[in-house]
PDB file of C-alpha atoms in Angstrom:
ATOM      1  CA  MET C   3     -47.331  17.071  16.631  1.00  0.00           C
ATOM      2  CA  ALA C   4     -49.953  14.936  18.362  1.00  0.00           C
ATOM      3  CA  TYR C   5     -48.832  11.963  20.356  1.00  0.00           C
ATOM      4  CA  PRO C   6     -49.296   8.733  18.356  1.00  0.00           C
ATOM      5  CA  ASP C   7     -52.747   7.391  19.119  1.00  0.00           C
ATOM      6  CA  ASP C   8     -51.632   3.795  18.578  1.00  0.00           C
ATOM      7  CA  LEU C   9     -49.574   4.000  21.790  1.00  0.00           C
ATOM      8  CA  LEU C  10     -52.664   4.760  23.864  1.00  0.00           C
ATOM      9  CA  VAL C  11     -55.057   2.177  25.236  1.00  0.00           C
ATOM     10  CA  GLU C  12     -58.712   2.173  24.264  1.00  0.00           C
ATOM     11  CA  ASP C  13     -60.636   5.248  25.519  1.00  0.00           C
ATOM     12  CA  GLU C  14     -57.446   6.890  26.836  1.00  0.00           C
ATOM     13  CA  GLN C  15     -57.283  10.629  26.192  1.00  0.00           C
ATOM     14  CA  VAL C  16     -54.174  12.831  26.018  1.00  0.00           C
ATOM     15  CA  VAL C  17     -54.454  15.733  28.470  1.00  0.00           C
ATOM     16  CA  VAL C  18     -50.985  17.281  28.016  1.00  0.00           C
ATOM     17  CA  HIS C  19     -48.274  16.546  25.463  1.00  0.00           C
ATOM     18  CA  ARG C  20     -44.925  18.347  25.654  1.00  0.00           C
ATOM     19  CA  HIS C  21     -41.471  18.172  24.148  1.00  0.00           C
ATOM     20  CA  PRO C  22     -38.618  19.532  26.277  1.00  0.00           C
ATOM     21  CA  HIS C  23     -38.397  23.320  26.417  1.00  0.00           C
ATOM     22  CA  TRP C  24     -36.925  25.070  23.373  1.00  0.00           C
ATOM     23  CA  LYS C  25     -34.016  26.352  25.487  1.00  0.00           C
ATOM     24  CA  MET C  26     -32.385  22.970  24.807  1.00  0.00           C
ATOM     25  CA  LEU C  27     -32.022  24.084  21.187  1.00  0.00           C
ATOM     26  CA  VAL C  28     -30.097  27.311  21.871  1.00  0.00           C
ATOM     27  CA  VAL C  29     -26.628  25.709  21.971  1.00  0.00           C
ATOM     28  CA  PRO C  30     -27.211  23.607  18.804  1.00  0.00           C
ATOM     29  CA  VAL C  31     -28.314  26.712  16.891  1.00  0.00           C
ATOM     30  CA  VAL C  32     -25.297  28.690  18.144  1.00  0.00           C
ATOM     31  CA  VAL C  33     -23.017  25.816  17.065  1.00  0.00           C
ATOM     32  CA  LEU C  34     -24.629  25.807  13.618  1.00  0.00           C
ATOM     33  CA  LEU C  35     -24.090  29.554  13.213  1.00  0.00           C
ATOM     34  CA  LEU C  36     -20.482  29.339  14.435  1.00  0.00           C
ATOM     35  CA  VAL C  37     -19.609  26.422  12.147  1.00  0.00           C
ATOM     36  CA  VAL C  38     -21.117  28.152   9.106  1.00  0.00           C
ATOM     37  CA  GLY C  39     -19.430  31.446   9.984  1.00  0.00           C
ATOM     38  CA  VAL C  40     -15.979  29.994  10.639  1.00  0.00           C
ATOM     39  CA  ALA C  41     -16.139  27.688   7.610  1.00  0.00           C
ATOM     40  CA  SER C  42     -17.175  30.599   5.370  1.00  0.00           C
ATOM     41  CA  PHE C  43     -14.383  32.782   6.719  1.00  0.00           C
ATOM     42  CA  VAL C  44     -11.720  30.103   6.248  1.00  0.00           C
ATOM     43  CA  ALA C  45     -13.081  29.252   2.770  1.00  0.00           C
ATOM     44  CA  ALA C  46     -12.736  32.910   1.788  1.00  0.00           C
ATOM     45  CA  LEU C  47      -9.182  33.041   3.171  1.00  0.00           C
ATOM     46  CA  VAL C  48      -7.971  30.073   1.131  1.00  0.00           C
ATOM     47  CA  SER C  49      -9.888  30.891  -2.050  1.00  0.00           C
ATOM     48  CA  ALA C  50      -6.807  32.331  -3.771  1.00  0.00           C
ATOM     49  CA  GLN C  51      -4.702  29.229  -3.097  1.00  0.00           C
ATOM     50  CA  SER C  52      -4.146  26.504  -5.675  1.00  0.00           C
ATOM     51  CA  TRP C  53      -5.263  23.890  -3.180  1.00  0.00           C
ATOM     52  CA  ALA C  54      -8.510  25.759  -2.370  1.00  0.00           C
ATOM     53  CA  PRO C  55     -10.851  23.017  -3.706  1.00  0.00           C
ATOM     54  CA  TRP C  56      -9.253  20.479  -1.344  1.00  0.00           C
ATOM     55  CA  ALA C  57      -9.532  22.914   1.560  1.00  0.00           C
ATOM     56  CA  TRP C  58     -13.188  23.539   0.723  1.00  0.00           C
ATOM     57  CA  LEU C  59     -13.818  19.800   0.628  1.00  0.00           C
ATOM     58  CA  GLY C  60     -12.129  19.398   4.013  1.00  0.00           C
ATOM     59  CA  LEU C  61     -14.120  22.311   5.436  1.00  0.00           C
ATOM     60  CA  ALA C  62     -17.361  20.830   4.101  1.00  0.00           C
ATOM     61  CA  VAL C  63     -16.648  17.410   5.622  1.00  0.00           C
ATOM     62  CA  ALA C  64     -15.602  18.880   8.985  1.00  0.00           C
ATOM     63  CA  GLY C  65     -18.539  21.300   8.974  1.00  0.00           C
ATOM     64  CA  LEU C  66     -21.056  18.591   8.182  1.00  0.00           C
ATOM     65  CA  ALA C  67     -19.612  16.349  10.898  1.00  0.00           C
ATOM     66  CA  LEU C  68     -19.785  19.133  13.489  1.00  0.00           C
ATOM     67  CA  VAL C  69     -23.284  20.210  12.478  1.00  0.00           C
ATOM     68  CA  GLY C  70     -24.481  16.598  12.474  1.00  0.00           C
ATOM     69  CA  ARG C  71     -23.082  15.866  15.922  1.00  0.00           C
ATOM     70  CA  PHE C  72     -23.813  19.157  17.679  1.00  0.00           C
ATOM     71  CA  THR C  73     -26.928  20.417  15.864  1.00  0.00           C
ATOM     72  CA  VAL C  74     -28.839  17.708  14.010  1.00  0.00           C
ATOM     73  CA  PHE C  75     -28.559  15.020  16.690  1.00  0.00           C
ATOM     74  CA  PRO C  76     -29.688  17.309  19.587  1.00  0.00           C
ATOM     75  CA  VAL C  77     -32.623  18.571  17.497  1.00  0.00           C
ATOM     76  CA  LEU C  78     -33.649  14.993  16.702  1.00  0.00           C
ATOM     77  CA  ARG C  79     -33.303  14.063  20.383  1.00  0.00           C
ATOM     78  CA  TRP C  80     -35.499  17.042  21.331  1.00  0.00           C
ATOM     79  CA  ARG C  81     -38.075  16.142  18.692  1.00  0.00           C
ATOM     80  CA  THR C  82     -38.295  12.484  19.734  1.00  0.00           C
ATOM     81  CA  THR C  83     -38.636  13.194  23.456  1.00  0.00           C
ATOM     82  CA  HIS C  84     -42.231  13.223  24.647  1.00  0.00           C
ATOM     83  CA  PHE C  85     -43.737  13.992  28.061  1.00  0.00           C
ATOM     84  CA  VAL C  86     -47.409  13.012  27.976  1.00  0.00           C
ATOM     85  CA  VAL C  87     -50.126  13.122  30.614  1.00  0.00           C
ATOM     86  CA  THR C  88     -53.256  11.159  29.796  1.00  0.00           C
ATOM     87  CA  ASP C  89     -56.371  10.591  31.841  1.00  0.00           C
ATOM     88  CA  ARG C  90     -54.801   7.314  33.063  1.00  0.00           C
ATOM     89  CA  ARG C  91     -51.012   7.667  33.194  1.00  0.00           C
ATOM     90  CA  VAL C  92     -47.877   9.722  32.676  1.00  0.00           C
ATOM     91  CA  LEU C  93     -45.735   8.600  29.734  1.00  0.00           C
ATOM     92  CA  VAL C  94     -42.181   9.552  28.925  1.00  0.00           C
ATOM     93  CA  ARG C  95     -40.608   8.463  25.654  1.00  0.00           C
ATOM     94  CA  GLU C  96     -37.139   9.449  24.462  1.00  0.00           C
ATOM     95  CA  GLY C  97     -34.442   8.367  22.079  1.00  0.00           C
ATOM     96  CA  VAL C  98     -33.410   8.641  18.461  1.00  0.00           C
ATOM     97  CA  LEU C  99     -31.822   5.342  17.480  1.00  0.00           C
ATOM     98  CA  THR C 100     -32.776   3.447  20.611  1.00  0.00           C
ATOM     99  CA  ARG C 101     -35.962   4.256  22.480  1.00  0.00           C
ATOM    100  CA  LYS C 102     -36.527   4.421  26.214  1.00  0.00           C
ATOM    101  CA  GLY C 103     -39.935   4.729  27.815  1.00  0.00           C
ATOM    102  CA  MET C 104     -41.567   4.900  31.193  1.00  0.00           C
ATOM    103  CA  ASP C 105     -45.230   4.827  32.234  1.00  0.00           C
ATOM    104  CA  ILE C 106     -46.566   5.824  35.638  1.00  0.00           C
ATOM    105  CA  PRO C 107     -50.220   5.067  36.359  1.00  0.00           C
ATOM    106  CA  LEU C 108     -51.963   8.108  37.863  1.00  0.00           C
ATOM    107  CA  LYS C 109     -53.348   6.022  40.731  1.00  0.00           C
ATOM    108  CA  ARG C 110     -49.765   5.272  41.888  1.00  0.00           C
ATOM    109  CA  ILE C 111     -48.716   8.940  42.067  1.00  0.00           C
ATOM    110  CA  SER C 112     -48.613  10.238  45.629  1.00  0.00           C
ATOM    111  CA  SER C 113     -47.306  13.787  45.087  1.00  0.00           C
ATOM    112  CA  VAL C 114     -46.423  16.224  42.331  1.00  0.00           C
ATOM    113  CA  GLN C 115     -43.992  19.123  42.721  1.00  0.00           C
ATOM    114  CA  PHE C 116     -42.307  21.624  40.444  1.00  0.00           C
ATOM    115  CA  ARG C 117     -39.195  23.812  40.693  1.00  0.00           C
ATOM    116  CA  GLN C 118     -38.233  26.865  38.706  1.00  0.00           C
ATOM    117  CA  GLY C 119     -35.121  28.992  38.931  1.00  0.00           C
ATOM    118  CA  LEU C 120     -35.165  32.631  37.902  1.00  0.00           C
ATOM    119  CA  LEU C 121     -34.219  31.954  34.257  1.00  0.00           C
ATOM    120  CA  GLU C 122     -36.690  29.076  34.089  1.00  0.00           C
ATOM    121  CA  ARG C 123     -39.471  31.319  35.413  1.00  0.00           C
ATOM    122  CA  MET C 124     -38.705  33.873  32.711  1.00  0.00           C
ATOM    123  CA  LEU C 125     -38.744  31.164  30.034  1.00  0.00           C
ATOM    124  CA  GLY C 126     -41.773  29.339  31.436  1.00  0.00           C
ATOM    125  CA  ALA C 127     -39.975  26.049  31.989  1.00  0.00           C
ATOM    126  CA  GLY C 128     -39.038  24.029  35.053  1.00  0.00           C
ATOM    127  CA  THR C 129     -38.466  20.680  36.665  1.00  0.00           C
ATOM    128  CA  LEU C 130     -41.428  18.443  37.472  1.00  0.00           C
ATOM    129  CA  ALA C 131     -40.989  15.931  40.303  1.00  0.00           C
ATOM    130  CA  ILE C 132     -43.420  13.042  40.561  1.00  0.00           C
ATOM    131  CA  GLU C 133     -43.383  10.785  43.592  1.00  0.00           C
ATOM    132  CA  SER C 134     -45.017   7.395  43.303  1.00  0.00           C
ATOM    133  CA  ASP C 135     -46.155   4.919  45.928  1.00  0.00           C
ATOM    134  CA  SER C 136     -42.704   3.346  45.836  1.00  0.00           C
ATOM    135  CA  ASP C 137     -41.313   6.589  47.345  1.00  0.00           C
ATOM    136  CA  GLU C 138     -39.114   6.975  44.303  1.00  0.00           C
ATOM    137  CA  SER C 139     -39.084  10.556  43.067  1.00  0.00           C
ATOM    138  CA  LEU C 140     -38.804  10.953  39.316  1.00  0.00           C
ATOM    139  CA  GLU C 141     -37.660  14.311  37.958  1.00  0.00           C
ATOM    140  CA  PHE C 142     -38.317  15.634  34.486  1.00  0.00           C
ATOM    141  CA  ASP C 143     -36.204  18.643  33.518  1.00  0.00           C
ATOM    142  CA  ASP C 144     -37.005  21.379  31.018  1.00  0.00           C
ATOM    143  CA  VAL C 145     -40.769  20.840  31.018  1.00  0.00           C
ATOM    144  CA  PRO C 146     -42.354  23.797  29.200  1.00  0.00           C
ATOM    145  CA  GLY C 147     -45.310  25.354  31.004  1.00  0.00           C
ATOM    146  CA  VAL C 148     -44.375  23.396  34.109  1.00  0.00           C
ATOM    147  CA  ARG C 149     -46.860  25.224  36.363  1.00  0.00           C
ATOM    148  CA  ARG C 150     -49.738  24.393  34.039  1.00  0.00           C
ATOM    149  CA  VAL C 151     -48.558  20.788  33.667  1.00  0.00           C
ATOM    150  CA  HIS C 152     -48.277  20.560  37.472  1.00  0.00           C
ATOM    151  CA  ALA C 153     -51.824  21.869  37.901  1.00  0.00           C
ATOM    152  CA  VAL C 154     -53.257  19.543  35.262  1.00  0.00           C
ATOM    153  CA  LEU C 155     -51.405  16.545  36.675  1.00  0.00           C
ATOM    154  CA  TYR C 156     -52.480  17.388  40.221  1.00  0.00           C
ATOM    155  CA  ASN C 157     -56.077  17.695  39.018  1.00  0.00           C
ATOM    156  CA  GLU C 158     -55.885  14.342  37.201  1.00  0.00           C
ATOM    157  CA  VAL C 159     -54.330  12.594  40.214  1.00  0.00           C
ATOM    158  CA  GLY C 160     -56.958  14.050  42.533  1.00  0.00           C
ATOM    159  CA  GLN C 161     -59.896  12.685  40.501  1.00  0.00           C
TER     160      GLN C 161
END
């Protein structure tokens, strides 16, 4: 999904647009599979009971609540989180119901660093640290293709 052009200033071009790495979605998918599996198992166990329809209703309500909280909401949070590098600034936007954003002009960036652990190297993700003129280091976790983003950002800052 392209970053919304209406949030860019005139003649500003998107260089890199990323959502957080897909590894953030592993736990929500596991929760979904567990909830469906356990609910199906329990529904089969109580199917011979006279009160089975009420148990199925309770299982459906509990299952939907768990899936909503631990699967749907994290997926929406992942989908609405954007890390964008343009030819003028770095933008971060996140939030589902309430939005939070931060812009860092490229001319105020003094250094760019990245870190990757072993698992992150295998998955191609990492942490990007951007230091601005205010000596405040900002860290962005789970950036996919962090080495490429680092190189592109370094190239943009150096121009």
